[in-house]
Tab-separated table of C-alpha atoms in Angstrom:
chain	number	residue	atom	x	y	z
A	1	MET	CA	-4.278	-4.956	-5.536
A	2	PRO	CA	-6.226	-3.384	-2.523
A	3	LYS	CA	-9.200	-2.096	-3.641
A	4	SER	CA	-10.021	1.398	-2.399
A	5	ARG	CA	-13.577	1.448	-0.440
A	6	THR	CA	-15.940	3.284	-2.758
A	7	SER	CA	-20.065	2.324	-3.259
A	8	SER	CA	-19.465	-0.090	-6.135
A	9	PHE	CA	-15.808	-1.120	-5.005
A	10	THR	CA	-14.840	-1.209	-8.735
A	11	ARG	CA	-11.229	-1.285	-9.533
A	12	ARG	CA	-10.270	2.947	-10.554
A	13	GLY	CA	-13.772	4.240	-10.509
A	14	PHE	CA	-12.961	7.725	-9.946
A	15	VAL	CA	-15.084	10.762	-10.348
A	16	ALA	CA	-14.214	13.938	-12.057
A	17	ALA	CA	-12.851	16.049	-9.679
A	18	GLY	CA	-13.402	19.226	-11.614
A	19	GLY	CA	-12.824	22.931	-10.695
A	20	ALA	CA	-11.415	26.225	-12.097
A	21	LEU	CA	-7.497	25.499	-12.900
A	22	GLY	CA	-6.669	28.789	-14.594
A	23	LEU	CA	-5.391	30.580	-11.263
A	24	VAL	CA	-2.246	28.580	-11.437
A	25	ALA	CA	0.584	28.276	-13.984
A	26	VAL	CA	1.585	25.108	-15.506
A	27	LEU	CA	5.500	24.713	-13.720
A	28	ALA	CA	8.171	24.360	-15.891
A	29	ALA	CA	9.416	20.828	-14.938
A	30	CYS	CA	7.263	18.023	-16.880
A	31	GLY	CA	7.144	13.929	-16.230
A	32	GLY	CA	9.739	11.772	-17.018
A	33	THR	CA	10.616	10.081	-20.733
A	34	ASP	CA	9.280	6.345	-20.990
A	35	SER	CA	12.691	4.273	-21.215
A	36	ALA	CA	13.818	0.397	-21.325
A	37	LYS	CA	17.558	1.678	-20.845
A	38	GLY	CA	19.615	1.946	-17.511
A	39	ASP	CA	19.609	-0.655	-14.668
A	40	GLY	CA	16.784	-0.065	-12.594
A	41	GLY	CA	17.567	2.980	-10.310
A	42	LYS	CA	20.718	2.098	-9.348
A	43	ASP	CA	22.474	4.873	-10.423
A	44	ASN	CA	19.915	7.188	-9.163
A	45	GLY	CA	20.400	10.471	-7.699
A	46	ALA	CA	22.150	13.550	-7.847
A	47	THR	CA	23.873	13.766	-11.623
A	48	ALA	CA	27.364	15.978	-11.594
A	49	SER	CA	25.663	18.326	-13.631
A	50	GLY	CA	23.330	18.811	-10.591
A	51	ALA	CA	20.325	17.277	-11.747
A	52	TRP	CA	18.078	14.515	-10.186
A	53	THR	CA	16.908	11.538	-11.974
A	54	PHE	CA	15.941	7.909	-10.928
A	55	LYS	CA	14.334	5.622	-13.224
A	56	ASP	CA	11.302	4.326	-11.682
A	57	ASP	CA	9.023	1.196	-11.980
A	58	LEU	CA	6.698	2.306	-14.721
A	59	GLY	CA	10.202	2.189	-16.916
A	60	LYS	CA	10.329	6.092	-16.992
A	61	ASP	CA	13.830	8.217	-16.434
A	62	VAL	CA	12.246	10.516	-14.018
A	63	THR	CA	14.276	14.190	-13.782
A	64	THR	CA	14.658	17.451	-12.264
A	65	LYS	CA	17.361	20.157	-12.818
A	66	ALA	CA	18.169	19.521	-9.183
A	67	LYS	CA	17.360	17.420	-6.346
A	68	PRO	CA	13.845	17.581	-5.585
A	69	LYS	CA	12.925	19.595	-1.685
A	70	ASN	CA	8.905	20.180	-2.909
A	71	ILE	CA	7.756	16.834	-2.637
A	72	VAL	CA	4.179	15.658	-2.870
A	73	ALA	CA	3.210	11.773	-1.942
A	74	PHE	CA	0.689	9.440	-1.859
A	75	THR	CA	0.477	9.411	2.152
A	76	GLY	CA	1.650	6.048	2.474
A	77	THR	CA	4.537	6.825	0.103
A	78	ALA	CA	5.177	9.786	2.278
A	79	ALA	CA	4.860	7.457	5.554
A	80	ALA	CA	7.771	5.628	4.030
A	81	LEU	CA	9.943	8.843	3.398
A	82	HIS	CA	9.363	10.199	6.313
A	83	ASP	CA	10.820	6.658	8.211
A	84	TYR	CA	13.850	7.437	6.002
A	85	GLY	CA	13.736	11.098	7.041
A	86	VAL	CA	12.761	12.455	3.904
A	87	PRO	CA	9.863	14.959	4.360
A	88	VAL	CA	7.040	15.947	2.071
A	89	LYS	CA	5.305	19.062	1.676
A	90	GLY	CA	1.914	17.415	0.355
A	91	VAL	CA	-0.391	14.368	0.511
A	92	PHE	CA	-2.961	12.738	-1.095
A	93	GLY	CA	-4.947	9.376	0.000
A	94	PRO	CA	-6.490	8.354	3.393
A	95	THR	CA	-4.616	10.685	6.222
A	96	LYS	CA	-7.173	11.752	8.218
A	97	THR	CA	-10.312	9.851	10.010
A	98	ALA	CA	-13.607	11.606	10.754
A	99	ASP	CA	-12.138	12.161	14.422
A	100	GLY	CA	-9.794	14.086	13.128
A	101	LYS	CA	-7.072	11.395	13.786
A	102	ALA	CA	-4.126	10.120	11.565
A	103	ASP	CA	-4.910	7.175	9.497
A	104	VAL	CA	-3.442	4.247	10.023
A	105	GLN	CA	-2.135	4.664	6.157
A	106	ALA	CA	-0.372	8.113	7.390
A	107	GLY	CA	2.026	5.997	9.232
A	108	SER	CA	4.746	8.289	11.698
A	109	LEU	CA	4.135	11.304	9.654
A	110	ASP	CA	2.767	14.514	11.749
A	111	ILE	CA	-0.492	15.500	9.515
A	112	SER	CA	-0.611	18.905	10.880
A	113	LYS	CA	2.753	19.507	8.833
A	114	VAL	CA	1.006	18.295	5.808
A	115	GLU	CA	-1.199	19.452	2.804
A	116	ILE	CA	-3.745	17.224	2.214
A	117	LEU	CA	-5.167	17.274	-1.518
A	118	GLY	CA	-7.195	14.708	-1.026
A	119	ASN	CA	-8.229	12.255	1.636
A	120	VAL	CA	-10.494	9.490	-0.341
A	121	TYR	CA	-10.425	7.792	-3.595
A	122	ASP	CA	-10.925	10.116	-6.176
A	123	GLU	CA	-10.291	13.595	-4.320
A	124	PHE	CA	-7.559	15.541	-5.612
A	125	ASN	CA	-7.118	19.402	-5.113
A	126	VAL	CA	-4.952	20.552	-8.217
A	127	GLU	CA	-5.063	24.102	-7.489
A	128	LYS	CA	-3.713	23.315	-3.910
A	129	TYR	CA	-1.131	21.296	-5.317
A	130	ALA	CA	-0.260	23.858	-7.795
A	131	ALA	CA	0.718	26.294	-5.123
A	132	LEU	CA	2.900	23.792	-3.335
A	133	GLN	CA	5.245	24.141	-5.951
A	134	PRO	CA	5.923	20.840	-6.598
A	135	ASP	CA	9.644	19.476	-8.070
A	136	LEU	CA	8.109	16.193	-7.533
A	137	LEU	CA	4.847	13.578	-7.363
A	138	VAL	CA	5.530	10.139	-6.049
A	139	THR	CA	3.006	7.402	-5.147
A	140	ASN	CA	2.729	3.461	-5.696
A	141	SER	CA	1.937	1.365	-8.393
A	142	TRP	CA	-0.367	-1.748	-8.581
A	143	ASP	CA	-1.039	-1.963	-11.946
A	144	GLY	CA	0.874	-0.005	-14.137
A	145	THR	CA	-0.989	3.668	-13.143
A	146	TYR	CA	-0.193	5.919	-10.527
A	147	TRP	CA	-1.990	5.030	-7.620
A	148	TYR	CA	-4.846	7.348	-6.083
A	149	LEU	CA	-4.212	9.625	-9.102
A	150	PRO	CA	-8.037	10.837	-10.536
A	151	GLU	CA	-8.569	9.544	-13.788
A	152	ALA	CA	-10.528	12.846	-14.688
A	153	SER	CA	-7.250	15.026	-13.127
A	154	LYS	CA	-4.689	12.936	-13.576
A	155	ASP	CA	-2.977	14.432	-17.049
A	156	LYS	CA	-3.396	17.506	-15.124
A	157	ILE	CA	-1.958	16.449	-12.074
A	158	LEU	CA	1.106	15.269	-13.942
A	159	SER	CA	1.647	18.155	-16.576
A	160	LEU	CA	2.382	19.825	-13.338
A	161	ALA	CA	5.578	18.039	-12.057
A	162	PRO	CA	7.444	15.156	-12.668
A	163	ALA	CA	6.059	11.775	-11.053
A	164	ALA	CA	7.678	8.223	-9.628
A	165	ALA	CA	6.091	5.283	-8.837
A	166	ILE	CA	7.346	2.557	-6.688
A	167	LYS	CA	5.771	-0.579	-7.983
A	168	VAL	CA	4.083	-2.499	-4.960
A	169	GLY	CA	1.585	-5.307	-6.871
A	170	GLY	CA	1.991	-7.996	-9.711
A	171	ASP	CA	5.369	-8.983	-9.876
A	172	VAL	CA	7.193	-7.604	-6.845
A	173	THR	CA	7.233	-8.956	-3.666
A	174	LEU	CA	7.444	-7.311	-0.467
A	175	ASP	CA	11.306	-7.624	-0.364
A	176	LYS	CA	11.807	-5.718	-3.452
A	177	ALA	CA	9.517	-3.184	-2.743
A	178	LEU	CA	11.239	-2.210	0.105
A	179	GLU	CA	14.602	-2.137	-2.027
A	180	ARG	CA	12.721	0.275	-4.430
A	181	THR	CA	11.608	2.521	-1.724
A	182	ALA	CA	14.540	2.569	0.113
A	183	ASP	CA	16.688	3.421	-3.536
A	184	LEU	CA	13.981	5.871	-3.971
A	185	ALA	CA	14.890	7.759	-0.691
A	186	LYS	CA	18.592	7.475	-0.728
A	187	SER	CA	18.079	9.398	-4.036
A	188	LEU	CA	15.874	12.029	-2.044
A	189	GLY	CA	18.815	12.473	0.621
A	190	ALA	CA	17.868	9.645	3.243
A	191	ASP	CA	21.127	7.807	5.170
A	192	LEU	CA	20.327	4.550	4.447
A	193	ASN	CA	23.692	3.730	6.951
A	194	ALA	CA	21.965	5.730	9.661
A	195	LYS	CA	21.216	3.944	12.910
A	196	LYS	CA	17.467	3.582	12.902
A	197	THR	CA	17.372	2.271	9.269
A	198	VAL	CA	20.220	-0.393	9.603
A	199	ASP	CA	18.616	-1.538	13.050
A	200	SER	CA	15.192	-1.443	11.223
A	201	LYS	CA	16.304	-3.404	8.335
A	202	ALA	CA	17.777	-6.077	10.680
A	203	ARG	CA	14.843	-6.297	12.171
A	204	PHE	CA	12.740	-7.005	9.435
A	205	GLU	CA	15.314	-9.929	8.394
A	206	ALA	CA	14.792	-11.361	11.705
A	207	ALA	CA	10.953	-10.956	11.453
A	208	THR	CA	11.035	-12.435	8.030
A	209	ALA	CA	13.202	-15.660	9.772
A	210	LYS	CA	10.507	-15.939	12.700
A	211	VAL	CA	7.524	-16.223	9.952
A	212	ARG	CA	9.573	-19.109	8.358
A	213	GLU	CA	10.035	-20.665	11.777
A	214	ALA	CA	6.126	-20.227	12.908
A	215	THR	CA	5.342	-21.842	8.959
A	216	LYS	CA	7.404	-24.862	9.960
A	217	ALA	CA	6.658	-25.282	13.325
A	218	ASN	CA	2.843	-24.812	12.426
A	219	PRO	CA	2.398	-26.334	9.321
A	220	GLY	CA	-1.528	-26.601	7.742
A	221	VAL	CA	-2.642	-23.516	8.736
A	222	LYS	CA	-4.921	-22.039	6.688
A	223	VAL	CA	-5.026	-17.895	6.159
A	224	LEU	CA	-7.721	-16.071	4.423
A	225	VAL	CA	-7.179	-12.576	3.551
A	226	ALA	CA	-10.518	-11.233	3.776
A	227	SER	CA	-12.447	-7.510	3.308
A	228	GLY	CA	-15.760	-6.653	4.370
A	229	ALA	CA	-18.425	-4.112	3.242
A	230	ASP	CA	-21.884	-3.710	4.039
A	231	ALA	CA	-23.377	-5.719	0.750
A	232	LEU	CA	-20.258	-8.000	0.318
A	233	PHE	CA	-17.603	-10.278	2.018
A	234	TYR	CA	-14.596	-10.005	-0.421
A	235	ALA	CA	-11.824	-13.009	-0.648
A	236	SER	CA	-8.738	-12.155	-2.031
A	237	THR	CA	-5.743	-14.030	-3.859
A	238	PRO	CA	-2.353	-13.964	-1.959
A	239	ASP	CA	-1.028	-14.002	-5.798
A	240	THR	CA	-0.976	-10.223	-6.567
A	241	ALA	CA	0.169	-7.829	-3.676
A	242	ALA	CA	3.833	-7.775	-2.618
A	243	ASP	CA	3.234	-8.566	0.854
A	244	LEU	CA	1.249	-11.492	0.243
A	245	LYS	CA	3.456	-13.099	-2.536
A	246	TYR	CA	5.975	-12.744	0.024
A	247	PHE	CA	4.500	-14.493	2.974
A	248	LYS	CA	3.477	-17.038	0.656
A	249	GLN	CA	7.281	-17.291	-0.407
A	250	LEU	CA	7.998	-18.148	3.510
A	251	GLY	CA	5.882	-20.857	3.686
A	252	VAL	CA	2.199	-19.160	4.802
A	253	GLU	CA	-0.579	-21.792	3.554
A	254	PHE	CA	-3.414	-19.102	1.733
A	255	VAL	CA	-6.986	-20.008	0.684
A	256	THR	CA	-6.973	-19.049	-2.818
A	257	PRO	CA	-10.631	-18.020	-4.155
A	258	GLU	CA	-11.746	-19.694	-7.371
A	259	LYS	CA	-13.436	-16.703	-9.327
A	260	LEU	CA	-11.744	-13.693	-8.755
A	261	ASP	CA	-13.091	-10.648	-10.674
A	262	GLU	CA	-11.951	-9.071	-13.776
A	263	GLY	CA	-8.993	-7.662	-12.743
A	264	GLY	CA	-7.617	-10.940	-10.850
A	265	PHE	CA	-7.410	-9.716	-7.208
A	266	PHE	CA	-10.611	-10.504	-5.250
A	267	GLU	CA	-13.823	-13.115	-5.471
A	268	ALA	CA	-16.973	-10.750	-3.977
A	269	LEU	CA	-19.099	-13.019	-1.859
A	270	SER	CA	-22.556	-12.235	-0.827
A	271	TRP	CA	-22.712	-12.448	2.642
A	272	GLU	CA	-24.889	-15.401	2.736
A	273	ASN	CA	-22.197	-16.748	1.154
A	274	ALA	CA	-19.416	-15.672	3.461
A	275	GLY	CA	-18.468	-19.192	4.372
A	276	LYS	CA	-17.730	-20.815	1.007
A	277	TYR	CA	-13.961	-20.873	2.212
A	278	LYS	CA	-12.801	-21.903	5.260
A	279	ALA	CA	-9.515	-20.931	6.996
A	280	ASP	CA	-8.078	-21.010	10.318
A	281	VAL	CA	-6.977	-17.681	10.266
A	282	ILE	CA	-8.204	-14.816	8.762
A	283	LEU	CA	-6.305	-11.748	7.559
A	284	LEU	CA	-9.020	-8.829	7.888
A	285	ASP	CA	-8.333	-5.305	5.834
A	286	ASN	CA	-7.730	-2.953	8.061
A	287	ARG	CA	-8.292	0.136	6.387
A	288	THR	CA	-10.630	3.156	7.402
A	289	GLY	CA	-13.806	2.267	5.389
A	290	THR	CA	-13.831	-1.455	5.550
A	291	LEU	CA	-15.712	-3.116	8.436
A	292	GLN	CA	-13.546	-4.021	11.526
A	293	PRO	CA	-14.667	-7.180	13.569
A	294	GLU	CA	-17.182	-4.942	16.259
A	295	GLN	CA	-19.139	-3.687	12.921
A	296	LEU	CA	-19.066	-7.307	11.884
A	297	LYS	CA	-20.988	-8.897	14.585
A	298	ASP	CA	-23.980	-8.094	13.202
A	299	LYS	CA	-23.563	-10.324	10.053
A	300	PRO	CA	-24.523	-13.651	11.130
A	301	THR	CA	-22.719	-15.467	8.593
A	302	TRP	CA	-19.525	-13.768	10.070
A	303	ASN	CA	-19.498	-15.139	13.406
A	304	GLU	CA	-20.490	-18.741	12.105
A	305	LEU	CA	-16.888	-18.658	10.259
A	306	PRO	CA	-14.370	-20.850	12.285
A	307	ALA	CA	-11.525	-18.559	12.302
A	308	VAL	CA	-14.237	-16.187	13.741
A	309	LYS	CA	-15.247	-18.756	16.722
A	310	ALA	CA	-11.531	-19.155	17.315
A	311	GLY	CA	-10.720	-15.580	18.219
A	312	GLN	CA	-8.480	-15.639	14.893
A	313	VAL	CA	-8.991	-12.666	13.014
A	314	VAL	CA	-5.779	-10.243	12.613
A	315	PRO	CA	-5.865	-7.106	10.683
A	316	ARG	CA	-3.923	-7.366	7.535
A	317	VAL	CA	-1.934	-3.691	6.501
A	318	THR	CA	-3.719	-4.030	3.222
A	319	GLU	CA	-1.344	-0.893	2.256
A	320	PRO	CA	1.585	-1.408	3.612
A	321	ILE	CA	4.152	1.535	4.490
A	322	PHE	CA	7.177	0.402	2.353
A	323	SER	CA	9.641	1.085	5.123
A	324	TYR	CA	11.977	-1.249	7.095
A	325	ASP	CA	10.131	0.008	10.530
A	326	LYS	CA	6.465	-0.385	9.391
A	327	CYS	CA	7.221	-3.807	7.355
A	328	ALA	CA	8.904	-5.709	10.465
A	329	GLN	CA	6.214	-5.267	12.787
A	330	ILE	CA	3.935	-6.584	10.198
A	331	LEU	CA	5.867	-9.682	9.981
A	332	GLU	CA	6.095	-9.890	13.548
A	333	ASP	CA	2.585	-9.949	14.140
A	334	LEU	CA	1.832	-12.343	11.182
A	335	ALA	CA	4.747	-14.799	12.867
A	336	LYS	CA	2.846	-14.714	16.010
A	337	SER	CA	-0.880	-15.426	14.454
A	338	ILE	CA	0.538	-18.622	12.627
A	339	GLN	CA	2.714	-20.079	15.674
A	340	ASN	CA	-0.807	-19.422	18.231
A	341	ALA	CA	-3.147	-20.772	15.472
A	342	LYS	CA	-5.435	-23.674	16.004
A	343	LYS	CA	-6.436	-25.175	13.286
A	344	VAL	CA	-10.261	-25.075	13.158
A	345	SER	CA	-11.413	-25.265	9.492
């Protein structure tokens, strides 16, 4: 699971959002009910009565009286829906950088046309959310929870509109997360037979083949998934994120850290011990708030890593936008990195 960058870097270190909530009435629509029945979402969409239903990856039958129009989503999920032609009214999560540009997680979204309800991990303006009169909230799920909903205001948020989550961690691989996101988009009106979508899926499949070919042509390349912070260097396991699990299936050989955190996602190393794991290629967390190569030059032990010396540090899209369009590019870049890597560890 990719961790949001906070001062303590804890998994769910949320701060109470607070704020007066009395201005807005709770919408009549409520969240879905738990259910183990159904076929995992294959029958999602409008029913004969005009109601909309979707079985999400938390096992909930999410239902509204009609197909949702006022959709609010986690930024990355909104970006994926946008690629399928499904618009959203509001977003929460990293959307705008300090200089006003679109965050990497916003993808192709026009951030000037969406209401930003929160731009950091523990921020969500519930009053603005209610004012949008949301029909549906959508987000990802890494660990069975709604990603980026602050713990302090989660219950209030979930009382205002139904919520659907797509699983992108645990036992899910990238291809499955893509399928489920496409299922959700289709239920919301996306045409999966549109030329752009068909071409993007074909590109993704071709990129998958390129990664397989690269790992076979250049075997033994060791890849470390890492993230840099001021005080610590994080080495991530490839076994808990949908993208990394998929890369592993395609033949990518990862360095797996030995002593993972309580959640089982990464090992936190002091910068003095940043060289504990040797790798030929480093996939470096590209999210806003993490240290990038130019900033990491100030860390002596970073400069001594074999992959750094060899110039084999490449960005990792730690929280992918789960559309075929965006994930095809990720796989193409990975294939080039493996194909061109020299063994230096």
